[in-house]
XYZ file of C-alpha atoms in Angstrom:
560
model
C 58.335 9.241 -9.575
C 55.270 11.339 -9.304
C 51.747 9.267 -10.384
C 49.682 10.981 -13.037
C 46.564 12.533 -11.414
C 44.330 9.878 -12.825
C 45.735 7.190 -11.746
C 46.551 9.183 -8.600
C 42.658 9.643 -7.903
C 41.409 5.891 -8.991
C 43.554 5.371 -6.037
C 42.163 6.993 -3.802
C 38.758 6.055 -4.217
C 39.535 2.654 -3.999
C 41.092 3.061 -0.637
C 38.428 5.364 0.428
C 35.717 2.886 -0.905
C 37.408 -0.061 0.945
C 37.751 1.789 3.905
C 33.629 1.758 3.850
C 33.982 -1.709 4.949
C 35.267 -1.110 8.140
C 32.938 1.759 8.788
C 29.422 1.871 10.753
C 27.169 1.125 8.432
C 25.167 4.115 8.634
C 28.241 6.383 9.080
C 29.529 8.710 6.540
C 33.066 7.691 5.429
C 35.216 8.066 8.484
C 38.605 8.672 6.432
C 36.726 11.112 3.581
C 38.096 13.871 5.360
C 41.294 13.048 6.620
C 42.603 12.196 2.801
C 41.278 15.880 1.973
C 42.846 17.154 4.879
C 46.428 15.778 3.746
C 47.156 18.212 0.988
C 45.505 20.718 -1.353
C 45.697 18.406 -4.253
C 43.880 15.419 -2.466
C 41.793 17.781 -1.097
C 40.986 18.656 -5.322
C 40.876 15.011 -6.089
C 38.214 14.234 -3.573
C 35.814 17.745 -3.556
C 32.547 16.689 -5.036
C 32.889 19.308 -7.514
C 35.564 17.431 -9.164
C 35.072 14.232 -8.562
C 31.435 13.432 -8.239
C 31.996 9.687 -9.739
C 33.523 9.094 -6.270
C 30.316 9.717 -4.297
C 27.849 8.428 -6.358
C 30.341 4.713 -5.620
C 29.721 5.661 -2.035
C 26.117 5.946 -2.349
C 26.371 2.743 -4.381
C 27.707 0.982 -1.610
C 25.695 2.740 1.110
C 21.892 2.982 -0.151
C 19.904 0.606 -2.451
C 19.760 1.967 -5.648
C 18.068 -0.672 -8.355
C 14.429 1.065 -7.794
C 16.039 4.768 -8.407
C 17.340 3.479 -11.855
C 14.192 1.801 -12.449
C 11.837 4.298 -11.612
C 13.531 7.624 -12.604
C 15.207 8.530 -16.169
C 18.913 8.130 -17.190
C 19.220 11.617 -16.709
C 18.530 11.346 -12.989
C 21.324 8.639 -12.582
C 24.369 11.034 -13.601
C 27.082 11.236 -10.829
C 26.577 14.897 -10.370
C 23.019 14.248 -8.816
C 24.219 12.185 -5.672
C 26.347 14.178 -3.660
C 23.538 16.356 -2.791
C 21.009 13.508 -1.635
C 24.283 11.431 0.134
C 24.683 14.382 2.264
C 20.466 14.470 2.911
C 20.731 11.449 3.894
C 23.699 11.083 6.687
C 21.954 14.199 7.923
C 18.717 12.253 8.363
C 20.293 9.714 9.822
C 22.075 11.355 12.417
C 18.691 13.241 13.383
C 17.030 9.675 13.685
C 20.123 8.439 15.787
C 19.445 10.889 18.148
C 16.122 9.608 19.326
C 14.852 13.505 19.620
C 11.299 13.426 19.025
C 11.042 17.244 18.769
C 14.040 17.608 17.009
C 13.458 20.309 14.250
C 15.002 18.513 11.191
C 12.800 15.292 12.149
C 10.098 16.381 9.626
C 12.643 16.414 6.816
C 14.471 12.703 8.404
C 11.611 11.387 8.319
C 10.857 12.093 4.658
C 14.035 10.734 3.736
C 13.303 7.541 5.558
C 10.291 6.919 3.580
C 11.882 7.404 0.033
C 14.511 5.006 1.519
C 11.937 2.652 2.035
C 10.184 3.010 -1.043
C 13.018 2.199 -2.840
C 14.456 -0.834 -0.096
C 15.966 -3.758 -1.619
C 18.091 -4.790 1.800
C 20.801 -2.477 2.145
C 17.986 0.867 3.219
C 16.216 -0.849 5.978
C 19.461 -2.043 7.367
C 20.453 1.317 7.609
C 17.750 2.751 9.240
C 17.434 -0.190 11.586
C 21.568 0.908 12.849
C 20.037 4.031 13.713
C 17.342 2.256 15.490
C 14.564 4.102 13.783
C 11.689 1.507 15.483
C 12.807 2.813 18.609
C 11.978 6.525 17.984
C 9.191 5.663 15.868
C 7.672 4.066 19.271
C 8.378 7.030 21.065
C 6.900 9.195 18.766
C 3.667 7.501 18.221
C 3.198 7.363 22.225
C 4.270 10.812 23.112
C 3.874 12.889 19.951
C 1.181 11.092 17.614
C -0.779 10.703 20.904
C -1.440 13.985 22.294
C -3.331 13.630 24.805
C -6.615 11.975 25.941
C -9.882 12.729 24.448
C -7.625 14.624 21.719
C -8.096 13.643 18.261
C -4.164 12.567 16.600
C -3.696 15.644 12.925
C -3.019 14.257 9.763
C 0.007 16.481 9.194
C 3.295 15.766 7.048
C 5.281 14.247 10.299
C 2.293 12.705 11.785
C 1.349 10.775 8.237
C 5.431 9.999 7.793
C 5.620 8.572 11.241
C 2.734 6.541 11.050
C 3.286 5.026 7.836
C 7.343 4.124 8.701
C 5.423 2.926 11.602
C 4.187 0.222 9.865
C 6.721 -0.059 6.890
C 9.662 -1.345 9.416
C 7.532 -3.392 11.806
C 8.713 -6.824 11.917
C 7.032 -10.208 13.555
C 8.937 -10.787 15.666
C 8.924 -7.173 17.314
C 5.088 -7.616 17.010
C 5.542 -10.838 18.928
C 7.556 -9.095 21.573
C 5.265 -6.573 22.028
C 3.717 -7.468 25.717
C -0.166 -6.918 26.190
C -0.048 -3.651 27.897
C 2.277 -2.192 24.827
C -0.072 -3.796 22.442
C -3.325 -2.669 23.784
C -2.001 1.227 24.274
C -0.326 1.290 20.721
C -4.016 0.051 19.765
C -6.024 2.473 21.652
C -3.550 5.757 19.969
C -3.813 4.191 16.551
C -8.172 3.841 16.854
C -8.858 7.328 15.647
C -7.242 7.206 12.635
C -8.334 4.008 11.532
C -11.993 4.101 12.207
C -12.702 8.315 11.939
C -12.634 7.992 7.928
C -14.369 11.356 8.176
C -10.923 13.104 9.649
C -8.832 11.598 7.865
C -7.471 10.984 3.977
C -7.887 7.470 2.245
C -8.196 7.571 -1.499
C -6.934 10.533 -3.625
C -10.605 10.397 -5.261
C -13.172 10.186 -2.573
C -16.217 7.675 -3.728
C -19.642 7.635 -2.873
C -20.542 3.785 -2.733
C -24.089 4.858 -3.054
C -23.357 6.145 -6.275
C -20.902 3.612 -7.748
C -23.756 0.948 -7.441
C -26.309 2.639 -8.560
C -25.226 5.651 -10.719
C -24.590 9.223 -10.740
C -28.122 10.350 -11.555
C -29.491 8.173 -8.680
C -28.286 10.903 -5.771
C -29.386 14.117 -7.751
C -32.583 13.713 -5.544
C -31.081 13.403 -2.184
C -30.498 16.486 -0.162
C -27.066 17.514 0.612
C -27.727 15.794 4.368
C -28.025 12.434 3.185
C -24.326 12.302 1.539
C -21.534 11.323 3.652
C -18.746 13.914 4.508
C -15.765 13.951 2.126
C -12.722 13.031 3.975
C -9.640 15.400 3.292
C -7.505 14.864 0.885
C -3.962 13.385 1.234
C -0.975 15.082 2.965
C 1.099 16.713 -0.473
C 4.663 17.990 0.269
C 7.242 19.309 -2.194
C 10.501 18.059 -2.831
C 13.628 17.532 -4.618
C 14.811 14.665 -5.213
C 18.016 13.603 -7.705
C 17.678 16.805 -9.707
C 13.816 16.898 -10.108
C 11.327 19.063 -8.536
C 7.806 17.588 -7.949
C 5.343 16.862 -4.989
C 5.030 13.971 -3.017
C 1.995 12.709 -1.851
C 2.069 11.298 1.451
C 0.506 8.067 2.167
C -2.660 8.277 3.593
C -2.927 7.598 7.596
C -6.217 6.167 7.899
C -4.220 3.385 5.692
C -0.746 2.873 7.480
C -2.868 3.281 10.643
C -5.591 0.448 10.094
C -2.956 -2.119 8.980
C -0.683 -1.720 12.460
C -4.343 -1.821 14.170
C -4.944 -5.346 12.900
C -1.344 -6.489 13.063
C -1.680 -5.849 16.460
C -5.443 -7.414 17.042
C -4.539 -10.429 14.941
C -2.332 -11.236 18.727
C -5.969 -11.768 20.299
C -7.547 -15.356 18.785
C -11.323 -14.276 17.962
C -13.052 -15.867 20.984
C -15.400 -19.132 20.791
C -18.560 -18.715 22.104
C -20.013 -21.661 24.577
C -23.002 -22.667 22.997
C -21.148 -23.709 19.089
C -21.135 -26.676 17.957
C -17.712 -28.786 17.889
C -17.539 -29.797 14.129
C -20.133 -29.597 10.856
C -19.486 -33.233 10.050
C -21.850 -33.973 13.423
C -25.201 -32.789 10.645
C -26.089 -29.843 8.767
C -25.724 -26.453 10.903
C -26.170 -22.704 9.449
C -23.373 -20.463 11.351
C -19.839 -21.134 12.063
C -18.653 -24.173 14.396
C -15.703 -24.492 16.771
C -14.083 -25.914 14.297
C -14.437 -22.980 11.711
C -13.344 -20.314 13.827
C -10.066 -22.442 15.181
C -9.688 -22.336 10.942
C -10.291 -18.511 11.008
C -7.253 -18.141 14.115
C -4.992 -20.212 11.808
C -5.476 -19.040 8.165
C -4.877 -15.226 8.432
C -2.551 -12.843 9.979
C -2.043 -9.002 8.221
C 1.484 -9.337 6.608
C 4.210 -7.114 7.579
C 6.399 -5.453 4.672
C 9.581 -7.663 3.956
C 12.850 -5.762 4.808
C 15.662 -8.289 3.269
C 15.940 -11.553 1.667
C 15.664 -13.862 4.796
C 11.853 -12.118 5.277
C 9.089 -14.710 5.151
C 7.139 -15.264 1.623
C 4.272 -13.219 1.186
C 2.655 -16.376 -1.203
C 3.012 -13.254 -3.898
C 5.608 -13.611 -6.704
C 8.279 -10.670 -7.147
C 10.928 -11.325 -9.500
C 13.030 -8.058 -9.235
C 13.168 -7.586 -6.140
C 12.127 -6.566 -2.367
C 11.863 -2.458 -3.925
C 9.266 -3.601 -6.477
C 6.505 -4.518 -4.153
C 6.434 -0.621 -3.353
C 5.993 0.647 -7.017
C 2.304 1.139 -6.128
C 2.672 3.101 -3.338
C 5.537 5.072 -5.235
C 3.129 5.575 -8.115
C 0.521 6.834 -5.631
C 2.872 8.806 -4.359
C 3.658 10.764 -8.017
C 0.591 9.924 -9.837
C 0.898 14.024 -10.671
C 4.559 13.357 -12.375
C 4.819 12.262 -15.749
C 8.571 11.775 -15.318
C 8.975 10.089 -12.213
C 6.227 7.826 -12.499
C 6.393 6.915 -16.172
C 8.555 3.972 -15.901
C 6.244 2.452 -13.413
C 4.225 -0.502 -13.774
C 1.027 0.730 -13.163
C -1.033 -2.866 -12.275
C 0.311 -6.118 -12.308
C -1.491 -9.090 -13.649
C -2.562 -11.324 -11.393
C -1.718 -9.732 -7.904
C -5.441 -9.676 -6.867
C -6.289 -13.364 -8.305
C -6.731 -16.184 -5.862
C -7.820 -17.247 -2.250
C -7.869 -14.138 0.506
C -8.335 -14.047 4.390
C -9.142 -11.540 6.900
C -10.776 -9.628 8.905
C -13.664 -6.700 8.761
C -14.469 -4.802 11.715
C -17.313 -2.683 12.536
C -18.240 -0.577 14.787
C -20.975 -0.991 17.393
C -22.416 2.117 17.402
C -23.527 2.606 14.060
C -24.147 6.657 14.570
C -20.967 8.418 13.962
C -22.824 11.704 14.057
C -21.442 13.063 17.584
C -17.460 12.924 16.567
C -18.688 14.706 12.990
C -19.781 17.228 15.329
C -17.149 17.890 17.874
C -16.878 15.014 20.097
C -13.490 13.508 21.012
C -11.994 10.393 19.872
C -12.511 8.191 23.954
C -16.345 8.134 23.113
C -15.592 5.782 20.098
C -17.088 3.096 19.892
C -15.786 -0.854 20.199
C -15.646 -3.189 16.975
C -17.267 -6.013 16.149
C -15.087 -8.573 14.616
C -15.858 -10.985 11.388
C -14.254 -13.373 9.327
C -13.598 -12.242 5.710
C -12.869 -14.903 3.165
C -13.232 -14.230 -0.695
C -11.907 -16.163 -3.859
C -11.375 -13.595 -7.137
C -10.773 -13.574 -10.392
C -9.180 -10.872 -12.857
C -10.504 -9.866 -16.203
C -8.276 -7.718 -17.855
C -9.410 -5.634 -21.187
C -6.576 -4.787 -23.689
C -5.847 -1.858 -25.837
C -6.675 -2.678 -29.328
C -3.660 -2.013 -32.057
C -6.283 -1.711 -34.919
C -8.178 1.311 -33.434
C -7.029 4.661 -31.736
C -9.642 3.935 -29.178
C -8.758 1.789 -25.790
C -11.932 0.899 -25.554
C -14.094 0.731 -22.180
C -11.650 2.260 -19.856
C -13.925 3.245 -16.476
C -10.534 4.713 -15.315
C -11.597 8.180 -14.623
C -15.147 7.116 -14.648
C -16.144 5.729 -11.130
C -19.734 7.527 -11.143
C -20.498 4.203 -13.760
C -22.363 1.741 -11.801
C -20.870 -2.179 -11.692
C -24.188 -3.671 -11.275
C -26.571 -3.426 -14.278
C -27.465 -1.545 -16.483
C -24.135 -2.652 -17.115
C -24.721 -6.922 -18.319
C -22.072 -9.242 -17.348
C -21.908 -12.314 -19.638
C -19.256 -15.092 -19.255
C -17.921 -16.278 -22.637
C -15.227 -18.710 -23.140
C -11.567 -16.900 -22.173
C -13.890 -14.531 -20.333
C -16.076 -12.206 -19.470
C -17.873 -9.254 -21.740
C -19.616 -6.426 -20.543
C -23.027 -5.064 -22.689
C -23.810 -1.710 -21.646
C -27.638 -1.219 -21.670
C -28.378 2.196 -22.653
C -25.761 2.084 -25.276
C -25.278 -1.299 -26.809
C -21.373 -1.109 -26.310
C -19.901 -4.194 -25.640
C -16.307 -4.775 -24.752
C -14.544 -8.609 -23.725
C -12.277 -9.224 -20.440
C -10.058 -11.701 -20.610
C -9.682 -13.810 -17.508
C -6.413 -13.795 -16.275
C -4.593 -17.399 -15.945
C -2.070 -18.106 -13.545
C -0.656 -20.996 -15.619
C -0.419 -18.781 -18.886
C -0.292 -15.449 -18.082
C 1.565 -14.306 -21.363
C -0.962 -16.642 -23.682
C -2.380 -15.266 -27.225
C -5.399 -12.728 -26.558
C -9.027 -13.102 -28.343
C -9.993 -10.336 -30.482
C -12.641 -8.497 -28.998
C -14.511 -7.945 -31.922
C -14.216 -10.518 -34.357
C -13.605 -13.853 -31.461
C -10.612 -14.631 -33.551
C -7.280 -15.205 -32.048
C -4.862 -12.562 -33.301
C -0.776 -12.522 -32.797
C -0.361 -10.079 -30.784
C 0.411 -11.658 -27.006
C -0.887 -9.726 -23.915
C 2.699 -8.289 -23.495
C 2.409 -6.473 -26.935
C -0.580 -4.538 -25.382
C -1.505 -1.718 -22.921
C -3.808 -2.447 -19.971
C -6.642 -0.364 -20.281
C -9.423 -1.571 -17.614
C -9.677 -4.829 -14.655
C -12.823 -5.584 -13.539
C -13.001 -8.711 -11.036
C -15.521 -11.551 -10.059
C -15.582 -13.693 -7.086
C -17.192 -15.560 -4.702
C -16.985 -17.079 -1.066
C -15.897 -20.778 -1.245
C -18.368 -23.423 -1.219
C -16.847 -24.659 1.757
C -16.977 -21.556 4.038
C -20.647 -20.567 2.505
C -22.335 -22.677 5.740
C -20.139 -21.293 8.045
C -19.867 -16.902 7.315
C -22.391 -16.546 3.729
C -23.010 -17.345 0.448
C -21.774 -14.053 -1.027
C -21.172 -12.282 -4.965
C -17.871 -10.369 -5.811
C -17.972 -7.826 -8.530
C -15.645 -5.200 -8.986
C -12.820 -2.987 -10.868
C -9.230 -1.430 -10.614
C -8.711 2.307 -11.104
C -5.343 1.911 -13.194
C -4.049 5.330 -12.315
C -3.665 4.481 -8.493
C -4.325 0.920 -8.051
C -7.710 1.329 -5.626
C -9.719 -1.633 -5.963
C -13.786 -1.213 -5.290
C -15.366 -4.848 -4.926
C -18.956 -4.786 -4.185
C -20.454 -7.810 -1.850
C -23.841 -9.064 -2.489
C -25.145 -12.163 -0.097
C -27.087 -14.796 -2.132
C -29.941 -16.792 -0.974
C -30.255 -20.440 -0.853
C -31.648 -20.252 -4.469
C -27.870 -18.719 -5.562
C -30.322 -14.793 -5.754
C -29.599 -11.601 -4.964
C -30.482 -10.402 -1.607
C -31.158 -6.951 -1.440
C -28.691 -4.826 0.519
C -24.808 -4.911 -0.760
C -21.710 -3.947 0.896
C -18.658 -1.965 -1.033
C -15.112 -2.745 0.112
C -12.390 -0.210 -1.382
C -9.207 -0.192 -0.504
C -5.444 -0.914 -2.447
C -2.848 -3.951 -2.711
C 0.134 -2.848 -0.236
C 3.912 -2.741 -0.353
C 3.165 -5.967 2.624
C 0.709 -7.179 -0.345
C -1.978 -6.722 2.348
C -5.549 -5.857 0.392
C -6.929 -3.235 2.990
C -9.531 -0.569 3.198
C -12.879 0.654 4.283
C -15.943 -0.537 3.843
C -19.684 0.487 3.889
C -23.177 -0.728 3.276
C -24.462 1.016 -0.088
C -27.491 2.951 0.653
C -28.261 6.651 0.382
C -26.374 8.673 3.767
C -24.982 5.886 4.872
C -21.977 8.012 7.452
C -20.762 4.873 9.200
C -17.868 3.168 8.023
C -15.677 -0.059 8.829
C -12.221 -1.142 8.205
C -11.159 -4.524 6.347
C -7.744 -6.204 6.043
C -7.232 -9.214 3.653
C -4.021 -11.673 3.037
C -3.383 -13.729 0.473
C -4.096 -17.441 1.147
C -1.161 -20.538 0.765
């Protein structure tokens, strides 16, 4: 008795599907084209053109696929869409298996591999660790990346891919093979990009730190010599991806770059000097001890991004899953496309309160003017090193139900200054801001660990209303902090202000040191820089006066 044709083809997808099983895991199905090859009417039952339902199971079982139904529309999840990105993908993979450096298709591989890891809950970085991606990505940033000495590395769409999956699928305990030769040369490649902030992208927005302290109007008399270059802007690539056509923007190298830099550095224990003291508790001493800097070598290393459910915590909570720690850098990556980044949380609540450590280096030579004009990355200079300890807060301002108006959103704003004109005032539940010139005042509420979803205050009238923070849109973060009291004796008594720009996630804090009297010393320092799929905080940093071209790097983790 002949089966009907439904039944016939449930059938064979379920012996094609369990047949995966058995498979490589980064294989295309091995006995796909046998069972089309056994007659003309399997061969109908299994072409994608009539039976897409079939691969979009395979692609189910292959490739992660929670963050593609979170991130895109329903229309984007029909079965028609994923034969075409199942077959970009096995072709990816078998260019990465090859270990061909110069292979023409890498470019395009490569691209796949990051939206695989943008969207990796598990089942992704296992694949692209079968095809042993890490290996080639080694290769690549010693042969390719580097190109030679005294040759500055180009920020173009395979260099920025390669240098960001770089970092994305480094694991401890590779970083913990890694002898000290293979450390110190991966180091030496990756310095360009991670201190020559002039060559290289970092924020979609360039800032002027001069300006975002003081004001817009207090540059218009400086001459055009005095401002800092303006780095280029981020790699942008189109593509199209499950039926919709937008651009990409690449993630920026100075970034990916800085963070494998310190993973790597964090191998070296900052060094004790002779002449410190063993201990504090011996009388009252102004500097570090022995003692703090053994606490420095133990309290931070830079995380690396968790691949799978067995990877360490990052002391961060995510509840849905490894692929949601990169909804930042996805958003970053589409902040152009309505559709695709929509769906996205754009900040989450309490990611930035709490205890950080890490590092901020600086360079020695503080005149960067020579590789501005010309001169090749061996001339750089060497780093100092400092502890970097800082304990925020989060004040979050609400969108009020009442009013069409979101009130003070600074979100495409970042010529307003953070220190006054602009008052800060702490009331009870938080903090509100009095603009000066204008009288406008608008209330923060500080974010709570313990409730996070409590009632919020009415920013006009003090009363409590019903509506609960979930009811209502984020509209501006602005942050507070300071060093803790018992690390001020040791590296500084220092001031934390700062904001979020909601659209991207960069976060500018600015650092003022305060004197024994708890006053403002002169001279600040701006830090800006973004919350990372390895919930790193990392960036650059500079000192805020007028011109100022040089430029250090920062890398912060979030404390037990």
């Amino acid at each position: 008795m002949l089966l009907s044709l439904p039944f016939l083809q449930d059938a064979l997808e379920d012996c094609l599907i369990y047949t995966l099983d058995v498979d490589p895991l980064s294989s295309p199905p091995r006995s796909l084209l046998p069972l089309m090859l056994t007659c003309r009417r399997f061969y109908n039952l299994l072409h994608p053109d009539h039976n897409p339902r079939l691969y979009r199971r395979i692609f189910l079982r292959k490739f992660d696929i929670t963050a593609i139904t979170r991130r895109f529309p329903s229309s984007s999840t029909i079965a028609t869409l994923f034969f075409p990105e199942l077959r970009r993908r096995f072709q990816a993979l078998r260019c990465i298996k090859r270990g061909d450096i110069h292979h023409l298709g890498l470019q395009d591989a490569l691209l796949v591999a990051y939206i695989m890891v943008l969207e990796n809950d598990d089942l992704n970085y296992r694949q692209l660790l079968d095809v042993c991606l890490p290996a080639l990505l080694d290769k690549y940033i010693s042969e390719r990346l580097h190109r030679g000495h005294n040759v500055w590395p180009i920020e173009d769409t395979s260099n920025a891919l390669a240098v960001a999956l770089f970092w994305h699928v480094a694991s401890q305990d590779a970083l913990n093979g890694e002898s000290i030769d293979s450390r110190s040369k991966v180091m030496d490649i990756l310095l360009p990009p991670t201190f020559a902030w002039f060559r290289y992208s970092f924020a979609e927005q360039g800032f002027d730190p001069y300006t975002l302290v003081n004001g817009s109007d207090s540059t218009s008399h400086l001459s055009p010599h005095t401002h800092a270059p303006v780095p280029p802007a981020p790699v942008i690539v189109p593509i199209d991806y499950l039926g919709h056509a937008f651009h990409l923007r690449l993630p920026a190298i100075a970034l990916s770059a800085s963070l494998a830099y310190f993973a790597r550095l964090d191998a070296f224990p900052l060094a004790t000097p002779p002449y410190l003291p063993p201990m504090r508790a011996h009388g009252p001493i102004d500097g570090p001890t022995v003692e703090d800097i053994e606490y420095y070598n133990r309290a931070f290393r830079t995380l690396t991004v968790p691949h799978g459910p067995s990877s360490p915590s990052t002391h961060l909570t995510i509840t849905s899953g490894l692929s949601t720690r990169h909804d930042w850098d996805w958003l970053r990556a589409v902040v152009a496309d309505p559709v695709t980044s929509g769906s996205v949380q754009r900040y989450t609540p309490g990611i930035l309160t709490g205890k950080w450590r890490g590092t901020t280096l600086a360079p020695y030579d503080r005149d960067f003017t020579p590789f501005m004009t010309g001169a090749g990355p061996a001339a750089l200079p060497g780093q100092s090193r400092y502890p970097f300890f800082c304990c925020l807060e989060e004040h979050v301002r609400y969108s009020d139900p009442k009013s069409c108006s979101s009130g003070v959103n600074l979100d495409d704003r970042f010529d307003v200054p953070l220190f006054p004109p602009t008052i800060w005032t702490r009331k009870e539940g938080g903090i509100e801001l009095c603009d000066a010139r204008s009288s406008t005042e608008a209330f923060y509420q500080t974010f709570n660990c313990e409730r996070p979803a409590s009632v919020d205050r009415d920013s006009e009238s003090g009363a409590l209303s019903g509506t609960t923070k979930a009811d209502r849109e984020i509209v501006d973060v602005i942050l507070s902090g300071k060093t803790e009291a018992h690390l001020q004796a040791a590296w500084g008594n220092y001031e934390f202000t700062g904001r979020v720009r909601i659209s991207d996630g960069l976060v500018v804090l600015v650092r003022q040191r305060l004197n024994a009297h708890g006053g403002r010393l002169p001279r600040c320092t701006i830090f800006a820089g973004y919350v990372l799929s390895s919930q790193n905080f990392a960036g650059k940093w500079k000192y805020c006066s007028p011109g100022a071209q040089w430029e250090g790097v920062w890398s912060l983790s979030k404390a037990e």
